[in-house]
Amino acid sequence: MTASVSAPALLDTAAELDAYAPGGKRAVVMTMGALHEGHASLIRAARALAGPAGQVVVTVFVNPLQFGEAADLDRYPRTLDADLAVAGAAGADVVFAPSVDEVYPGGEPQVRISAGPMGERLEGAARPGHFDGMLTVVAKLLHLTRPGVALFGQKDAQQLALIRRMVRDLNFPVEIAGVETAREPDGLALSSRNRFLDPHERRTALALSRALFAARDRLAAQAALHARAQAAGATEDRAAGLNRLGEPRLAADAQAVARARPDTGPAVVRAAARAVLQEAGAASPPLDLDYVALVDPADFTEIPDDRTAGDAILAVAARVGATRLIDNIPLTLGATP
Ligand SMILES: Nc1ncnc2c1ncn2[C@@H]1O[C@H](COP(=O)(O)OP(=O)(O)OP(=O)(O)O)[C@@H](O)[C@H]1O
Ligand SMILES: CC(C)(CO)[C@@H](O)C(=O)[O-]
Ligand code: BAL
């Protein structure tokens, strides 16, 4: 017997949502629709956090305030019927899909949230005003839905960091939960914009995730070499001792290992990612790199080359044809394997 999934309630006004108060904890997943398996993983995580007595609300709203290019807004996919099916199958109780007038009854809001310096880096530099518009609608949707917990994807890592910062800086009474990036079997991060890629563009676009994985693997390999060199006790002292014992070849080997000092720093990570992205830049169709950056997860500033320990995010953005894609991976510098 297959479990039956009841369709979620479709609500489009704040008043309807108010009348739909949950019996238990409310968990909210905010989206711009065109739901895919990445969104479904957020909704399933929301279901788990809300529990059987709680309520899962999925918001579907293509927020004009966070789009720079009108063309990007115009061509953003809108697939509400299919979205209801995906949301229901993943465990949503309610889909809240308000109109632009419902969210912005007074027209474009004059008072907005400012994303601050973190909002001007990377995605913020590429899409001026994007993060102010995004935070403004997230703040509004938090007020309209009043959740106990709101879930966001790690795929939009800078967005997630800014939402956490807004909630902390402005004392929003909500827990923010991040959810790991869902990927296609070949590594491509799921995104609503992937549907614009033709098969050739999709092949080129794979370089984004391949670059991230190459950097992660290079960092792990360098860390393993580093650990081996240390475990071998390969120090200059040992080389000197071998020399004194009349073992010049062994001494030279020990000295070579001692001096190799496998680099586990930011430069190695960036170089490994760049190599893959440069190759894709010469592919047909080419990948047009916007940025590849190794940043501090706390504020999205570039990690200096001499910082060899701590958490980092390797983030990449590129255009393939008319489609702009982003991806990222969390890394730990200086971790022992
Ligand atoms: N592959 C994914 N894995 C996990 N979460 C995701 C993924 N893609 C999107 N999300 C999350 O889903 C939420 C809604 O995102 P959104 O509706 O913008 O989808 P999207 O696929 O990122 O669309 P696009 O990239 O075209 O803007 C965000 O919290 C986002 O981080
Ligand atoms: C958080 C969000 C729903 C705000 O419009 C949007 O930026 C998105 O889908 O990631
Ligand atoms: N996925 C983040 C929202 C945006 O691209 O506008």
Short mmCIF file of C-alpha atoms in Angstrom, two decimals, residues 123-336:
data_model
loop_
_atom_site.label_atom_id
_atom_site.label_comp_id
_atom_site.label_asym_id
_atom_site.label_seq_id
_atom_site.Cartn_x
_atom_site.Cartn_y
_atom_site.Cartn_z
CA GLU A 123 26.87 38.00 -5.13
CA GLY A 124 26.18 41.48 -3.80
CA ALA A 125 28.84 42.99 -6.06
CA ALA A 126 27.53 41.07 -9.06
CA ARG A 127 23.88 41.88 -8.32
CA PRO A 128 23.71 45.37 -6.71
CA GLY A 129 20.71 45.73 -4.41
CA HIS A 130 19.96 42.00 -4.55
CA PHE A 131 20.59 41.27 -0.88
CA ASP A 132 18.70 44.34 0.37
CA GLY A 133 15.70 43.16 -1.66
CA MET A 134 16.11 39.57 -0.51
CA LEU A 135 16.39 40.48 3.21
CA THR A 136 13.44 42.87 2.95
CA VAL A 137 11.16 40.14 1.64
CA VAL A 138 12.53 37.53 4.07
CA ALA A 139 11.80 39.93 6.95
CA LYS A 140 8.27 40.49 5.60
CA LEU A 141 7.64 36.78 5.09
CA LEU A 142 8.93 36.05 8.62
CA HIS A 143 6.41 38.58 9.97
CA LEU A 144 3.60 37.17 7.84
CA THR A 145 4.27 33.51 8.64
CA ARG A 146 5.67 33.82 12.23
CA PRO A 147 7.54 30.48 12.22
CA GLY A 148 9.39 28.77 15.06
CA VAL A 149 12.02 27.75 12.53
CA ALA A 150 12.81 28.84 8.95
CA LEU A 151 15.00 26.72 6.67
CA PHE A 152 17.34 27.91 3.90
CA GLY A 153 19.74 26.11 1.56
CA GLN A 154 23.51 26.15 1.87
CA LYS A 155 23.56 26.46 -1.95
CA ASP A 156 22.86 30.17 -1.44
CA ALA A 157 25.53 30.39 1.28
CA GLN A 158 25.87 34.17 1.34
CA GLN A 159 22.09 34.55 1.50
CA LEU A 160 21.97 32.11 4.45
CA ALA A 161 24.78 33.95 6.26
CA LEU A 162 23.02 37.30 5.76
CA ILE A 163 19.68 35.94 7.02
CA ARG A 164 21.42 34.57 10.13
CA ARG A 165 23.06 37.98 10.61
CA MET A 166 19.76 39.89 10.19
CA VAL A 167 18.02 37.61 12.69
CA ARG A 168 20.84 38.13 15.19
CA ASP A 169 21.32 41.87 14.63
CA LEU A 170 17.61 42.71 14.65
CA ASN A 171 16.41 40.16 17.25
CA PHE A 172 13.96 38.25 15.10
CA PRO A 173 12.37 35.56 17.33
CA VAL A 174 13.04 32.65 14.97
CA GLU A 175 15.51 29.79 14.62
CA ILE A 176 17.31 29.62 11.28
CA ALA A 177 18.34 26.17 9.99
CA GLY A 178 20.70 25.59 7.04
CA VAL A 179 20.31 22.58 4.76
CA GLU A 180 23.10 20.97 2.73
CA THR A 181 23.14 21.47 -1.06
CA ALA A 182 21.26 18.82 -3.07
CA ARG A 183 23.05 17.81 -6.28
CA GLU A 184 22.42 15.84 -9.45
CA PRO A 185 24.26 12.48 -9.47
CA ASP A 186 27.03 14.09 -11.57
CA GLY A 187 27.53 16.89 -9.03
CA LEU A 188 25.61 19.82 -10.57
CA ALA A 189 23.87 21.74 -7.78
CA LEU A 190 20.10 21.70 -8.27
CA SER A 191 18.78 25.12 -9.21
CA SER A 192 15.60 26.42 -10.80
CA ARG A 193 17.80 28.10 -13.40
CA ASN A 194 19.28 24.76 -14.57
CA ARG A 195 16.23 24.27 -16.78
CA PHE A 196 17.53 27.03 -19.07
CA LEU A 197 20.68 25.05 -19.93
CA ASP A 198 20.77 23.09 -23.19
CA PRO A 199 22.75 19.81 -23.06
CA HIS A 200 25.98 21.48 -24.25
CA GLU A 201 25.67 24.30 -21.74
CA ARG A 202 24.88 21.81 -19.00
CA ARG A 203 28.09 19.91 -19.77
CA THR A 204 30.10 23.13 -19.48
CA ALA A 205 28.22 24.11 -16.30
CA LEU A 206 29.44 20.94 -14.59
CA ALA A 207 32.81 22.71 -14.23
CA LEU A 208 31.39 24.70 -11.28
CA SER A 209 30.95 21.65 -9.04
CA ARG A 210 34.00 19.88 -10.52
CA ALA A 211 36.15 22.89 -9.56
CA LEU A 212 34.83 22.82 -6.00
CA PHE A 213 35.39 19.08 -5.64
CA ALA A 214 38.88 19.32 -7.19
CA ALA A 215 39.81 21.96 -4.60
CA ARG A 216 38.34 19.89 -1.76
CA ASP A 217 40.23 16.77 -2.92
CA ARG A 218 43.48 18.70 -3.36
CA LEU A 219 43.19 20.10 0.15
CA ALA A 220 42.58 16.59 1.54
CA ALA A 221 45.56 15.16 -0.40
CA GLN A 222 47.87 17.95 0.81
CA ALA A 223 46.67 17.46 4.39
CA ALA A 224 47.40 13.71 4.12
CA LEU A 225 50.94 14.44 2.85
CA HIS A 226 51.45 16.89 5.67
CA ALA A 227 50.34 14.30 8.25
CA ARG A 228 52.66 11.67 6.71
CA ALA A 229 55.64 13.98 6.82
CA GLN A 230 54.97 14.72 10.48
CA ALA A 231 54.38 11.06 11.39
CA ALA A 232 57.69 10.09 9.77
CA GLY A 233 59.44 12.40 12.21
CA ALA A 234 61.10 13.91 9.18
CA THR A 235 62.85 16.83 10.76
CA GLU A 236 66.02 18.68 10.00
CA ASP A 237 67.36 17.23 13.30
CA ARG A 238 66.82 13.71 12.04
CA ALA A 239 68.63 14.55 8.82
CA ALA A 240 71.56 15.96 10.77
CA GLY A 241 71.66 12.82 12.92
CA LEU A 242 71.72 10.58 9.84
CA ASN A 243 74.53 12.67 8.42
CA ARG A 244 76.54 12.20 11.59
CA LEU A 245 75.95 8.45 11.30
CA GLY A 246 77.47 8.52 7.81
CA GLU A 247 74.12 8.02 5.98
CA PRO A 248 74.16 10.97 3.55
CA ARG A 249 71.49 9.54 1.20
CA LEU A 250 69.03 8.82 4.03
CA ALA A 251 69.86 12.24 5.48
CA ALA A 252 69.10 13.91 2.12
CA ASP A 253 65.75 12.06 1.91
CA ALA A 254 64.81 13.08 5.44
CA GLN A 255 65.75 16.67 4.69
CA ALA A 256 63.72 16.71 1.46
CA VAL A 257 60.61 15.49 3.27
CA ALA A 258 61.21 17.96 6.09
CA ARG A 259 61.48 20.87 3.65
CA ALA A 260 58.60 19.85 1.37
CA ARG A 261 56.04 21.15 3.91
CA PRO A 262 52.98 20.23 1.86
CA ASP A 263 50.98 23.42 1.43
CA THR A 264 47.51 23.17 2.96
CA GLY A 265 46.73 26.86 2.60
CA PRO A 266 44.30 29.00 0.60
CA ALA A 267 46.58 29.37 -2.45
CA VAL A 268 46.47 25.63 -3.15
CA VAL A 269 42.67 25.57 -2.86
CA ARG A 270 42.19 28.52 -5.20
CA ALA A 271 44.69 27.17 -7.74
CA ALA A 272 43.00 23.76 -7.90
CA ALA A 273 39.59 25.34 -8.53
CA ARG A 274 40.97 27.86 -11.07
CA ALA A 275 42.60 25.11 -13.14
CA VAL A 276 39.23 23.43 -13.76
CA LEU A 277 37.42 26.72 -14.40
CA GLN A 278 40.10 27.94 -16.83
CA GLU A 279 39.78 24.76 -18.85
CA ALA A 280 36.00 25.27 -18.98
CA GLY A 281 36.63 28.82 -20.16
CA ALA A 282 38.00 27.35 -23.38
CA ALA A 283 35.15 24.82 -23.81
CA SER A 284 32.32 25.13 -26.31
CA PRO A 285 30.14 26.80 -25.19
CA PRO A 286 32.56 28.53 -22.82
CA LEU A 287 32.17 29.13 -19.12
CA ASP A 288 32.34 32.84 -18.39
CA LEU A 289 33.72 33.06 -14.85
CA ASP A 290 32.35 35.79 -12.65
CA TYR A 291 34.30 34.93 -9.47
CA VAL A 292 35.90 32.11 -7.56
CA ALA A 293 36.59 33.07 -3.96
CA LEU A 294 37.70 31.42 -0.75
CA VAL A 295 35.93 33.33 1.99
CA ASP A 296 35.37 33.46 5.71
CA PRO A 297 31.87 32.08 6.44
CA ALA A 298 31.35 34.75 9.10
CA ASP A 299 31.48 37.77 6.78
CA PHE A 300 32.40 36.60 3.26
CA THR A 301 35.73 38.45 3.22
CA GLU A 302 38.56 36.77 1.25
CA ILE A 303 40.74 34.50 3.38
CA PRO A 304 44.34 35.79 3.36
CA ASP A 305 47.00 33.45 1.96
CA ASP A 306 48.75 33.13 5.33
CA ARG A 307 45.67 31.79 7.13
CA THR A 308 46.12 28.03 7.15
CA ALA A 309 43.47 26.91 9.64
CA GLY A 310 39.76 27.38 10.19
CA ASP A 311 36.46 27.20 8.35
CA ALA A 312 36.10 28.53 4.83
CA ILE A 313 33.64 28.60 1.96
CA LEU A 314 34.83 28.17 -1.60
CA ALA A 315 32.27 29.96 -3.76
CA VAL A 316 31.97 30.23 -7.52
CA ALA A 317 29.69 32.09 -9.94
CA ALA A 318 29.70 31.89 -13.71
CA ARG A 319 27.60 32.41 -16.78
CA VAL A 320 27.03 29.67 -19.33
CA GLY A 321 25.17 31.08 -22.31
CA ALA A 322 22.46 33.35 -20.90
CA THR A 323 22.27 31.54 -17.56
CA ARG A 324 24.12 32.63 -14.44
CA LEU A 325 24.82 29.89 -11.90
CA ILE A 326 26.35 29.80 -8.42
CA ASP A 327 27.73 27.01 -6.26
CA ASN A 328 29.89 26.64 -3.14
CA ILE A 329 31.38 24.10 -0.78
CA PRO A 330 32.32 24.39 2.90
CA LEU A 331 35.99 23.53 3.65
CA THR A 332 38.15 23.32 6.75
CA LEU A 333 41.71 24.56 6.34
CA GLY A 334 44.37 22.84 8.41
CA ALA A 335 42.22 19.84 9.32
CA THR A 336 44.16 16.63 9.97
#
